[in-house]
XYZ file of N, CA and C in Angstrom:
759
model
N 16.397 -1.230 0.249
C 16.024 -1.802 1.541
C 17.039 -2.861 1.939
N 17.624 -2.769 3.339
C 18.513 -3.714 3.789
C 17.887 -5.223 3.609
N 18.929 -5.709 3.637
C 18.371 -7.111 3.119
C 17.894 -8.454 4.054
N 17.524 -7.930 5.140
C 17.419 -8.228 6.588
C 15.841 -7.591 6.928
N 15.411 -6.572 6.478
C 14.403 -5.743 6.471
C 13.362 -6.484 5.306
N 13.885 -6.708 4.452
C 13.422 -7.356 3.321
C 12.863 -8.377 3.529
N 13.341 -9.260 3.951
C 13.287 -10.576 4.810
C 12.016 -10.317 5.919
N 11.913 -9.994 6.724
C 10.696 -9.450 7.815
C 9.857 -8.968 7.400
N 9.880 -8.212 6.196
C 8.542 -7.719 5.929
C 7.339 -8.676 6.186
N 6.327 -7.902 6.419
C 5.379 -8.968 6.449
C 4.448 -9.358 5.218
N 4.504 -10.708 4.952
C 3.993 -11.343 4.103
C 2.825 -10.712 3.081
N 1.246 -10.497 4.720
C 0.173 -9.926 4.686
C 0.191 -8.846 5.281
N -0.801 -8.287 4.736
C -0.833 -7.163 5.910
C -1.991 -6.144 5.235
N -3.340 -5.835 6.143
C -4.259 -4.738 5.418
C -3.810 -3.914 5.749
N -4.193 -2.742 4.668
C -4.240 -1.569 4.417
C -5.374 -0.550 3.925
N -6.064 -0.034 3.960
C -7.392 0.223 3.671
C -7.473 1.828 3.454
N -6.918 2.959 1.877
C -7.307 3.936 1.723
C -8.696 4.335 1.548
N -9.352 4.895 2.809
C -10.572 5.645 2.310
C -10.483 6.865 2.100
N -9.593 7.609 1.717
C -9.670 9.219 1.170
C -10.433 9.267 -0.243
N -10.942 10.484 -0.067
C -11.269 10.863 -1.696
C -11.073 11.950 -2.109
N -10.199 12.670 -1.302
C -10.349 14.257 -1.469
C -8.370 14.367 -1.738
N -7.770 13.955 -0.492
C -6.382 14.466 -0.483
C -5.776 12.933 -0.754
N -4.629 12.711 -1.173
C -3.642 11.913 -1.135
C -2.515 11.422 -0.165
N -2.935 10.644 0.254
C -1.860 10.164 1.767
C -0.747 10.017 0.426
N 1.173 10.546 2.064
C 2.111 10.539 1.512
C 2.604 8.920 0.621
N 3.229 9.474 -0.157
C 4.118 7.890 -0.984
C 4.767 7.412 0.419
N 4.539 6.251 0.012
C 4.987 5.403 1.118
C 4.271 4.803 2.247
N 2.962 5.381 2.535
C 1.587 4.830 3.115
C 1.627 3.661 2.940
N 1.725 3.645 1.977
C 1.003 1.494 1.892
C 1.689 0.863 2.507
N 2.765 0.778 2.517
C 4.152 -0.327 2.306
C 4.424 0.097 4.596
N 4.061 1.105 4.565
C 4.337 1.876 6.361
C 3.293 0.964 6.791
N 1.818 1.617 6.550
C 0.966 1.102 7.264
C 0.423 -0.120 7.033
N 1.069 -1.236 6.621
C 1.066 -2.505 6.565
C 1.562 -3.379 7.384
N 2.349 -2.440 8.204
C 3.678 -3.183 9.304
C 2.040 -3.415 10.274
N 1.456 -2.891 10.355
C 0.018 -2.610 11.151
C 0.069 -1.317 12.244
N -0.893 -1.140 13.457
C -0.560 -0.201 14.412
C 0.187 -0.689 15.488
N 0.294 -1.754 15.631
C 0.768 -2.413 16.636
C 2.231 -2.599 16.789
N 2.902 -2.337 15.535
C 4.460 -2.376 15.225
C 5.310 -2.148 16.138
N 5.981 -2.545 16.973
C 7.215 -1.900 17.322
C 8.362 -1.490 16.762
N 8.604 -0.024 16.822
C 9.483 0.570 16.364
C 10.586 0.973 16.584
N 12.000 0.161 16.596
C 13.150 -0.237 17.559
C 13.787 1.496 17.412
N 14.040 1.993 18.416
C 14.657 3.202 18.513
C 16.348 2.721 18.417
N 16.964 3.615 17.857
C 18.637 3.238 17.972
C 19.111 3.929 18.943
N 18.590 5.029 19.883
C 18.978 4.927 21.538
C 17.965 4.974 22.256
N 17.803 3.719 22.899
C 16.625 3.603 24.158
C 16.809 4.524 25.440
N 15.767 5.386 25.645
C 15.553 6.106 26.739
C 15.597 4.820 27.887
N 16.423 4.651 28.798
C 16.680 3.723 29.970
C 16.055 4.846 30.898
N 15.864 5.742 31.411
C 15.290 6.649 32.351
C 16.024 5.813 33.842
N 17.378 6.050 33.755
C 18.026 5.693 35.308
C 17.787 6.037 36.306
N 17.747 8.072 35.845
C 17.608 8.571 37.305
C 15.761 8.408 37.539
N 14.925 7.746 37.062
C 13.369 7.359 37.758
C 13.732 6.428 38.008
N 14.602 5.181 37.508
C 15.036 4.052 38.161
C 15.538 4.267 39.471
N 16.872 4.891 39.758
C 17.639 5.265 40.817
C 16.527 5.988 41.754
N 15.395 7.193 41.480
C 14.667 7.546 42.469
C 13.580 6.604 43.119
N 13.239 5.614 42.250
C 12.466 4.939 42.799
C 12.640 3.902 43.528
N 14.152 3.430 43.419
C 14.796 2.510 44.784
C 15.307 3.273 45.466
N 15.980 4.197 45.369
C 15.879 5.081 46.767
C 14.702 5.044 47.459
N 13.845 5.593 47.005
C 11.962 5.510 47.731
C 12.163 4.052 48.332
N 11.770 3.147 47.915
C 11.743 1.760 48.229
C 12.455 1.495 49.318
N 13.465 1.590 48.844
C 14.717 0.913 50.195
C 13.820 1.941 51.444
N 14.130 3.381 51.205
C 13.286 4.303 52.586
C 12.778 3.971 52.777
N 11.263 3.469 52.335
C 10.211 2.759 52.402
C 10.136 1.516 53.590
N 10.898 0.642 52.634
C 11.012 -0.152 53.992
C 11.598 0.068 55.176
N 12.694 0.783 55.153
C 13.338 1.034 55.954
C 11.848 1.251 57.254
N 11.734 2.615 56.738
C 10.596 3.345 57.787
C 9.353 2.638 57.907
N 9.022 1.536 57.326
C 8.106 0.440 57.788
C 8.264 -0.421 58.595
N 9.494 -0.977 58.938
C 10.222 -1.523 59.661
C 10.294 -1.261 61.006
N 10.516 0.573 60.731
C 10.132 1.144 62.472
C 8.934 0.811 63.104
N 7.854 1.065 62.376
C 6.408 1.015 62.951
C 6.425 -0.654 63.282
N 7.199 -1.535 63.259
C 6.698 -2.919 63.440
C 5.645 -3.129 64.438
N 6.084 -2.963 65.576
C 5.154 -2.816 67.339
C 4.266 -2.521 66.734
N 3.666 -1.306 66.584
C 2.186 -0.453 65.863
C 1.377 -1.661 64.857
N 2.226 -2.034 63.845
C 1.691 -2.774 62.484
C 1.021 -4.160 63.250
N 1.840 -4.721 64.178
C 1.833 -6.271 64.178
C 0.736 -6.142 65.343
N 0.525 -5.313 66.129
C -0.576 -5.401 66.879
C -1.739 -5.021 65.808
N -1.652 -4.413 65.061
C -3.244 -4.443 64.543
C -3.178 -5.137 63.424
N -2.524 -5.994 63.066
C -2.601 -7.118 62.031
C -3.145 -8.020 62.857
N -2.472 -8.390 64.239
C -2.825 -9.482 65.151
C -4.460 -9.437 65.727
N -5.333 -8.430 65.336
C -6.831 -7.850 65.782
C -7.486 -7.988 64.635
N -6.937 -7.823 63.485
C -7.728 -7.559 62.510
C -7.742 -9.551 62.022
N -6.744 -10.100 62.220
C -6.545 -11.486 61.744
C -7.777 -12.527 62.966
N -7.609 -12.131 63.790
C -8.320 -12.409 65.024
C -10.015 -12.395 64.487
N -10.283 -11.186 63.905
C -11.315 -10.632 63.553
C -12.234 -11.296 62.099
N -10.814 -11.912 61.396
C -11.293 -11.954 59.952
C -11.428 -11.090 58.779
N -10.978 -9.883 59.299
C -11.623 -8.218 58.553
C -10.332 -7.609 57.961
N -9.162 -8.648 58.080
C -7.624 -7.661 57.280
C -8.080 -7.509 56.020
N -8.477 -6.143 55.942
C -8.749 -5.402 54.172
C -7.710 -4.594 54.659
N -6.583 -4.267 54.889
C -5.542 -2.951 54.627
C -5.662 -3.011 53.172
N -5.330 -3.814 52.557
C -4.766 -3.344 50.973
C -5.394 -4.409 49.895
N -5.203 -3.506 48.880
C -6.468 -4.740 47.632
C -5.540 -4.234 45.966
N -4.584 -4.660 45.918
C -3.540 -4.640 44.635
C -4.360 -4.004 43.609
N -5.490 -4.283 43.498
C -6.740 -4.636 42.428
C -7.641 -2.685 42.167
N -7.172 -2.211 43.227
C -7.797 -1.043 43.984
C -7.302 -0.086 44.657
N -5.795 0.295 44.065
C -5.238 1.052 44.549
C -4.232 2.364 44.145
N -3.945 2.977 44.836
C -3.437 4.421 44.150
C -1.710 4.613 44.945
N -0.790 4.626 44.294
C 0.011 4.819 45.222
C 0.543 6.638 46.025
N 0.707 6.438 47.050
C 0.511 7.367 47.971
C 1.996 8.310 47.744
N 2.135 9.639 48.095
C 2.358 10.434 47.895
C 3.698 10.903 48.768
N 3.454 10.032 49.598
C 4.227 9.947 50.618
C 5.722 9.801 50.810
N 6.469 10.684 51.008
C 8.306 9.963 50.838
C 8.853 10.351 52.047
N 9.004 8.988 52.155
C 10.066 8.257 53.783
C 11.148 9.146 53.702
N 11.652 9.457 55.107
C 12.886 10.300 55.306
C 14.042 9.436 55.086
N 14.900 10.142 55.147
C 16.298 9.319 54.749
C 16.109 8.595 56.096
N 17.908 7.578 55.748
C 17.928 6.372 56.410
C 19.343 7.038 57.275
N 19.092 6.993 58.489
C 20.268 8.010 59.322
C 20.808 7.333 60.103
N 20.897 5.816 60.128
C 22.039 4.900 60.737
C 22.800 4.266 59.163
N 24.107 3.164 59.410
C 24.751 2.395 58.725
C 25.028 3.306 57.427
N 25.227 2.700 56.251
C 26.177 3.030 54.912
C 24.878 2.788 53.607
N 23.699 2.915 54.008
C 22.547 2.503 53.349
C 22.344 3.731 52.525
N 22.912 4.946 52.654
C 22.120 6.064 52.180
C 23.631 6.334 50.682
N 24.992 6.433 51.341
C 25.911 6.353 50.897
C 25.947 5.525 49.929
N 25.938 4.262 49.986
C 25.638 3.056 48.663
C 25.034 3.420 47.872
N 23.796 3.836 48.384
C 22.818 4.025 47.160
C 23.550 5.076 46.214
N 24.245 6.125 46.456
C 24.602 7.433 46.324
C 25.999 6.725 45.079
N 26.758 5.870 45.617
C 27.617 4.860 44.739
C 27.344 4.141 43.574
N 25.854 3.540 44.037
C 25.310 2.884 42.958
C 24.662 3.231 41.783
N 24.268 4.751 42.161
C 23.707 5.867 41.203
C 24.823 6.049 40.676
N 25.757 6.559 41.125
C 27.451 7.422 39.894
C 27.769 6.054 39.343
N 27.360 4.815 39.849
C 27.803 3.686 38.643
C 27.236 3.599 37.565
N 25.801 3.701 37.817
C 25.023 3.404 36.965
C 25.088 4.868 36.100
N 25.267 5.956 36.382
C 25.328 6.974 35.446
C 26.777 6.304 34.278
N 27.680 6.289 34.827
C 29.320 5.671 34.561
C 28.674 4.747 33.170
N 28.073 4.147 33.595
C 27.683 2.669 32.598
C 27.149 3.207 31.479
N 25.915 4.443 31.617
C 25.216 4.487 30.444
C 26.011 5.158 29.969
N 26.605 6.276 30.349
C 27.604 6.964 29.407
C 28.980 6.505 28.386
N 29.196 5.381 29.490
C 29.966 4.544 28.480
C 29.652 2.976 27.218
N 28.342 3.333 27.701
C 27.610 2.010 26.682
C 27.265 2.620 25.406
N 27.593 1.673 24.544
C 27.667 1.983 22.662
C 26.028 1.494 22.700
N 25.626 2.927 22.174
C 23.876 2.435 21.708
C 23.826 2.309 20.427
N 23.134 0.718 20.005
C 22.764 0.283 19.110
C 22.409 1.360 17.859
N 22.553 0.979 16.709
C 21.960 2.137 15.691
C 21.288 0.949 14.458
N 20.773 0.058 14.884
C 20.167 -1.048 14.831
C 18.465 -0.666 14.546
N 18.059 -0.485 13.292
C 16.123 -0.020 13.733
C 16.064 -0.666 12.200
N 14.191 -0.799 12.664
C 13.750 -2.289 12.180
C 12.811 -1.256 11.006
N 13.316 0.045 10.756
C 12.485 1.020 9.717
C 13.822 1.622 8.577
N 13.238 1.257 7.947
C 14.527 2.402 6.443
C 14.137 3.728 6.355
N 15.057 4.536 6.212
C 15.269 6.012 6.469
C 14.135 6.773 5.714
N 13.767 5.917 4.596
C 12.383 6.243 3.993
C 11.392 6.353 4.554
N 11.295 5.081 5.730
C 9.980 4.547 5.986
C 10.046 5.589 7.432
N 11.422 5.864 8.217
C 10.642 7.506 9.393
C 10.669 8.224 8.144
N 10.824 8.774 7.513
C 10.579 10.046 6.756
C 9.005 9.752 6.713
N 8.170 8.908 6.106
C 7.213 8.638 5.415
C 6.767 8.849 6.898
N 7.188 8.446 7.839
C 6.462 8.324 9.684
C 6.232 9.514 9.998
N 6.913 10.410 9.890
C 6.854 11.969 10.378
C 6.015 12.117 9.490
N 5.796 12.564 7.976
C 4.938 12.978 7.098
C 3.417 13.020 7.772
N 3.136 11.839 8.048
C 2.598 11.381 8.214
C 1.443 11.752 9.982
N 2.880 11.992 10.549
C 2.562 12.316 11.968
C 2.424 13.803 11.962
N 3.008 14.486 11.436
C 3.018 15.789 11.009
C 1.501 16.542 9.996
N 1.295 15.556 9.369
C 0.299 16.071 8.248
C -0.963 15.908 8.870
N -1.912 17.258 9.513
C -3.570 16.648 10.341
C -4.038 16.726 9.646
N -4.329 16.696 8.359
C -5.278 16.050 7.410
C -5.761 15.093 7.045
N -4.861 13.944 7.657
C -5.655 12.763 7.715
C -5.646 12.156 9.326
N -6.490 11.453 9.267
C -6.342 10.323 10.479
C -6.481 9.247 10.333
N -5.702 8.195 11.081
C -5.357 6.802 10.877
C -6.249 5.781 12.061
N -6.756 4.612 11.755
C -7.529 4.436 12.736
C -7.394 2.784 12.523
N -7.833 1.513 13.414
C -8.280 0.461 13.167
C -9.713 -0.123 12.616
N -9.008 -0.939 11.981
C -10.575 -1.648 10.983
C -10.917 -2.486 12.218
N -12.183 -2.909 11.587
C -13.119 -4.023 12.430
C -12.540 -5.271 12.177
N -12.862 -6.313 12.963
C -12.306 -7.317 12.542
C -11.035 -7.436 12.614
N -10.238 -6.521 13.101
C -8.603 -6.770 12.849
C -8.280 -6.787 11.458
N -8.562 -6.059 10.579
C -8.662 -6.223 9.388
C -6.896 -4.908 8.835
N -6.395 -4.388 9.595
C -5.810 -3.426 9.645
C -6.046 -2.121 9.520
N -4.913 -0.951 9.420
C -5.190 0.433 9.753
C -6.132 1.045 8.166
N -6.653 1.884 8.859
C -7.206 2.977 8.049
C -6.548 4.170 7.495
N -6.936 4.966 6.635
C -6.693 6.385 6.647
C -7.563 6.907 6.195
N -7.855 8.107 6.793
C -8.896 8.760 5.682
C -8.719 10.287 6.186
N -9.619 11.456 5.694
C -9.215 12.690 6.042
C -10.260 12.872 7.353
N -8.903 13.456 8.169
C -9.790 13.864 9.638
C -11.392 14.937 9.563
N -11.270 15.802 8.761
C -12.882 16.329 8.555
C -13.972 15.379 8.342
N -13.537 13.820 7.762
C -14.768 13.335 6.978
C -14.954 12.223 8.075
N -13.777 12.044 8.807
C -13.481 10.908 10.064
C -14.837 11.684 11.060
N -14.458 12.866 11.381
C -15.230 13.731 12.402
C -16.495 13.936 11.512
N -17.013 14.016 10.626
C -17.973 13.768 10.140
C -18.992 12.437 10.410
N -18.063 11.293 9.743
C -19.051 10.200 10.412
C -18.955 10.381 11.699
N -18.854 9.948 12.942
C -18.631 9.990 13.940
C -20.089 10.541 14.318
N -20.547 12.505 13.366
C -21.653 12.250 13.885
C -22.775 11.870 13.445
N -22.254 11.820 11.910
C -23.597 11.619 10.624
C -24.277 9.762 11.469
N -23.150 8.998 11.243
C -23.300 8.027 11.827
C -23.715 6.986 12.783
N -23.594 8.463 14.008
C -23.353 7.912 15.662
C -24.115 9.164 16.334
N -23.678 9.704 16.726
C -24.121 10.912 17.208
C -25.155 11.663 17.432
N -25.447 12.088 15.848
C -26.745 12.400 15.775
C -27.754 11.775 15.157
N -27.650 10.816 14.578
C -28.563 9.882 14.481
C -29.483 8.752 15.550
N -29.089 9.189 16.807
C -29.252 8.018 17.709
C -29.825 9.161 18.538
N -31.122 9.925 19.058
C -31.227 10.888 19.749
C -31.771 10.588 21.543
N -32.183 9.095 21.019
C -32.655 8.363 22.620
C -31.317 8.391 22.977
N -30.056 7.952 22.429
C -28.638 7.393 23.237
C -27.916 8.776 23.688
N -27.594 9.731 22.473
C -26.723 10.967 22.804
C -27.516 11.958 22.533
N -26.373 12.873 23.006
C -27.425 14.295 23.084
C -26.114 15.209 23.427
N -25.771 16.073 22.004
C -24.833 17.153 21.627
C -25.057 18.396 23.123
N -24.194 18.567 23.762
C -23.865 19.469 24.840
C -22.953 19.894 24.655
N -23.649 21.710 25.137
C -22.094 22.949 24.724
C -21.303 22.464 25.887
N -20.113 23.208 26.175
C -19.218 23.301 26.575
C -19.517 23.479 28.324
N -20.061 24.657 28.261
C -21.009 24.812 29.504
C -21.787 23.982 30.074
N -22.424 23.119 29.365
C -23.507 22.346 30.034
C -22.100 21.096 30.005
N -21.233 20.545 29.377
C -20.328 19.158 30.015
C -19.662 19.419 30.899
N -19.139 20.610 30.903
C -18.679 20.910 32.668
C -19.579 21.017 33.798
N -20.755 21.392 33.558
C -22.067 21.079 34.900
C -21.603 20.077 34.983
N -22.141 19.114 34.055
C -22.334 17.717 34.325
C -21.214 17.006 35.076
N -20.399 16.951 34.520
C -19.042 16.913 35.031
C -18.659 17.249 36.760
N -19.236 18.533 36.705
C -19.161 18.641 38.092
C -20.354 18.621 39.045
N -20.949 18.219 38.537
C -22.531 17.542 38.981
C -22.122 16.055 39.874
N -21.727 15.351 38.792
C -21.462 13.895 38.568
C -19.950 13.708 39.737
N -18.903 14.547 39.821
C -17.789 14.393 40.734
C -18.789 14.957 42.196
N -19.288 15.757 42.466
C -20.144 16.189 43.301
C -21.059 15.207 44.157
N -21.809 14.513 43.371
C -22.730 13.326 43.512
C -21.832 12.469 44.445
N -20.939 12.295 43.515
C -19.705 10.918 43.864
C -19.099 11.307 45.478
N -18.827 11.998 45.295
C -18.196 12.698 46.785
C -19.347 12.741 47.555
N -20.131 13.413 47.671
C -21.364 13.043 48.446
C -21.589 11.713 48.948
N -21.780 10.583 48.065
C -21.891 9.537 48.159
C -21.080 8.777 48.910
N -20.033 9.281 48.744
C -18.338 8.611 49.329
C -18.592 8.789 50.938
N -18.839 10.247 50.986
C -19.164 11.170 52.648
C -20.209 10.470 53.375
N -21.214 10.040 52.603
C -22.117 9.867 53.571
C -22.265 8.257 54.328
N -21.436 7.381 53.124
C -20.708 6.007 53.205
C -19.674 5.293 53.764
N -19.214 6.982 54.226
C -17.700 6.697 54.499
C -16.992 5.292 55.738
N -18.019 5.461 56.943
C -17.743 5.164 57.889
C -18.137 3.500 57.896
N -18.775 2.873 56.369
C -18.596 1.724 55.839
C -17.397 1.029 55.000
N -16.604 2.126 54.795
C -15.586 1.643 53.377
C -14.701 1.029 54.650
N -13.656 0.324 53.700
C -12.910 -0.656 54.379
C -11.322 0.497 54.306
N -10.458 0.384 55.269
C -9.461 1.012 54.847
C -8.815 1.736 53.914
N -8.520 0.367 52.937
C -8.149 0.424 51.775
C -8.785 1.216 50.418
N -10.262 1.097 50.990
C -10.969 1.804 50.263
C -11.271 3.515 50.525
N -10.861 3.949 51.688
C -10.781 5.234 52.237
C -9.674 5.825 51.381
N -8.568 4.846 51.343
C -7.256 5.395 50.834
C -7.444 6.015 49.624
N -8.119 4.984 48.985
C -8.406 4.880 47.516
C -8.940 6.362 47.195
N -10.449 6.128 47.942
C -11.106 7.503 47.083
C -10.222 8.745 47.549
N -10.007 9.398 48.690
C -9.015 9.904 49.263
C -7.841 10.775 47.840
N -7.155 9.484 47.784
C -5.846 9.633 46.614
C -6.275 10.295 45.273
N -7.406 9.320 44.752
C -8.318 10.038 43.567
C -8.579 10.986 43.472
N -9.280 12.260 44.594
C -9.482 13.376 44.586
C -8.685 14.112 43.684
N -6.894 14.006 43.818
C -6.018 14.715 43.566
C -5.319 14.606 42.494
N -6.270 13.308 41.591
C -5.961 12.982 40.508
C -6.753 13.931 39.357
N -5.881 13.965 38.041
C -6.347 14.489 36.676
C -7.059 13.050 35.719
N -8.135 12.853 35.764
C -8.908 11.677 35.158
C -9.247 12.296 33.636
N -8.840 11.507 32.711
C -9.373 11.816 31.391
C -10.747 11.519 30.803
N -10.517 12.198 30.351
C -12.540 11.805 29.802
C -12.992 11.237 28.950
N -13.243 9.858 29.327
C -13.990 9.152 27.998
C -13.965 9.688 27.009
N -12.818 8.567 25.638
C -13.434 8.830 24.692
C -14.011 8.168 23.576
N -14.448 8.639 22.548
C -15.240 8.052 21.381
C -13.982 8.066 19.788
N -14.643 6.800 19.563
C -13.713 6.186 18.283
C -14.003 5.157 17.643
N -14.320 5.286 15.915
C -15.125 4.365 15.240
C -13.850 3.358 14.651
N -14.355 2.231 14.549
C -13.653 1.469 13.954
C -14.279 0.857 12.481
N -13.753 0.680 11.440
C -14.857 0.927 9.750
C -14.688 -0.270 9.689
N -16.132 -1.002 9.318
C -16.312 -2.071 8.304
C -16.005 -2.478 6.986
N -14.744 -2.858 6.438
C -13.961 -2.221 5.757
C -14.420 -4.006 4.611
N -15.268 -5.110 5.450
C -14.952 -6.155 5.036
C -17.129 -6.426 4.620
N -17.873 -5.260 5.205
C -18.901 -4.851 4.290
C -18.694 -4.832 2.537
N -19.541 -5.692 2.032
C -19.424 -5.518 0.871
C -20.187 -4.214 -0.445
N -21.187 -3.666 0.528
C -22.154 -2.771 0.599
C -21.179 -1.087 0.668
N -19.956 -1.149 1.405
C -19.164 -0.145 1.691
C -18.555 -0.118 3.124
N -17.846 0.603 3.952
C -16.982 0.243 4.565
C -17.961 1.168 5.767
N -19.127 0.938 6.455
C -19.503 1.748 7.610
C -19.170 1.575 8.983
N -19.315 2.632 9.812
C -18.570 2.835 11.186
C -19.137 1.928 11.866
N -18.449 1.301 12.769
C -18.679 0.828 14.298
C -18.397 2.116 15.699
């Protein structure tokens, strides 16, 4: 181990094997001690220019073509301020829109940008990337193993107490021995068929609700639900964290 690496290690650090069946890879302990939270210095950073470069292009358009509407904007800012009621926009509550401004077809605004992109390509290609990482060639080997092998799963203790491991069958086991089906007032096991009703029961409802409300929401809030429609929303999920500092044995949260 470099002798710089050596130095950083961390002092403390939990670690908590609950397997009893398979053997996490050599090198577990000493990995998952850094904790989950580690940052793991890559020796070439993805800079992603051209989403950089597309997204000030957007911007600059952006304003640009906001700029036109001034007349339009400033009269109904000047009604709504009058009024007390400026809700256009709520930072807190919002989706960004879909929308891309046409190019900019007066002055050298479109051209620059077009300059400033072949620079910035110019730069990364000629910049020496670091080969600088804060892991020994052991410790990704032991990372992939690790990421690679679904036999186990790695999880957080309670308490901040650090990572877990244990084997994913017995993980998905508690989950329901534990939680699940033990609790029959709280949950209630549904096939596949019946969480998509619901599912589209429940988006159904919502839209309804939205429709029949509509002509109360504030602008900003039209926008909102509006944008959402066209979104992919993930679905709640479930994840125990072990009492690892029980003296009785280490049970789920």
């Amino acid at each position: 181990m470099p002798t710089r690496l050596f130095l950083e290690r961390p002092e403390k650090g939990g670690f908590h094997n609950l397997c009893n069946k398979f053997v996490p890879p050599e090198g577990s302990n000493g990995l998952l001690r850094l904790g989950l939270k580690s940052c793991i210095e890559q020796g070439r950073l993805n800079q992603k220019i051209a989403d950089g470069i597309f997204r000030l292009r957007r911007s600059v358009r952006l304003k640009d073509w906001l700029q036109k509407q001034d007349p339009f904007r400033e009269e109904n800012d000047s009604e709504d301020n009058n009024n007390d009621t400026n809700h256009n926009y709520n930072p807190k509550l919002y989706i960004q829109s879909d929308f891309e401004p046409p190019s900019i077809e007066y002055g050298h605004v479109e051209s620059a940008m077009m300059k400033f992109a072949e620079g910035m390509f110019k730069v990364e290609k000629s910049t020496k990337h670091s080969k600088h990482f804060n892991l020994t060639t052991y410790q990704h080997t032991v990372l992939k193993e690790l990421k690679a092998d679904q036999r186990f799963f790695i999880w957080q203790a309670d308490k901040n107490l650090g990572p877990c491991i244990i084997e994913r069958s017995r993980y998905i086991e508690r989950c329901f021995s534990d939680h699940l089906t033990c609790d029959e007032t709280t949950y209630k096991q549904l096939s596949k068929i019946d969480a998509e009703e619901v599912a589209s029961d429940t988006e159904l409802a919502l839209r309804d609700l939205v429709e029949e409300r509509y002509d109360d929401l504030a602008p900003w809030e039209k926008d909102y639900f509006n944008r959402s429609y066209d979104l992919e929303h993930r679905m709640p999920q479930f994840y125990l964290t072990s009492k690892v500092h029980k003296n009785h044995g280490p049970p789920d949260r």
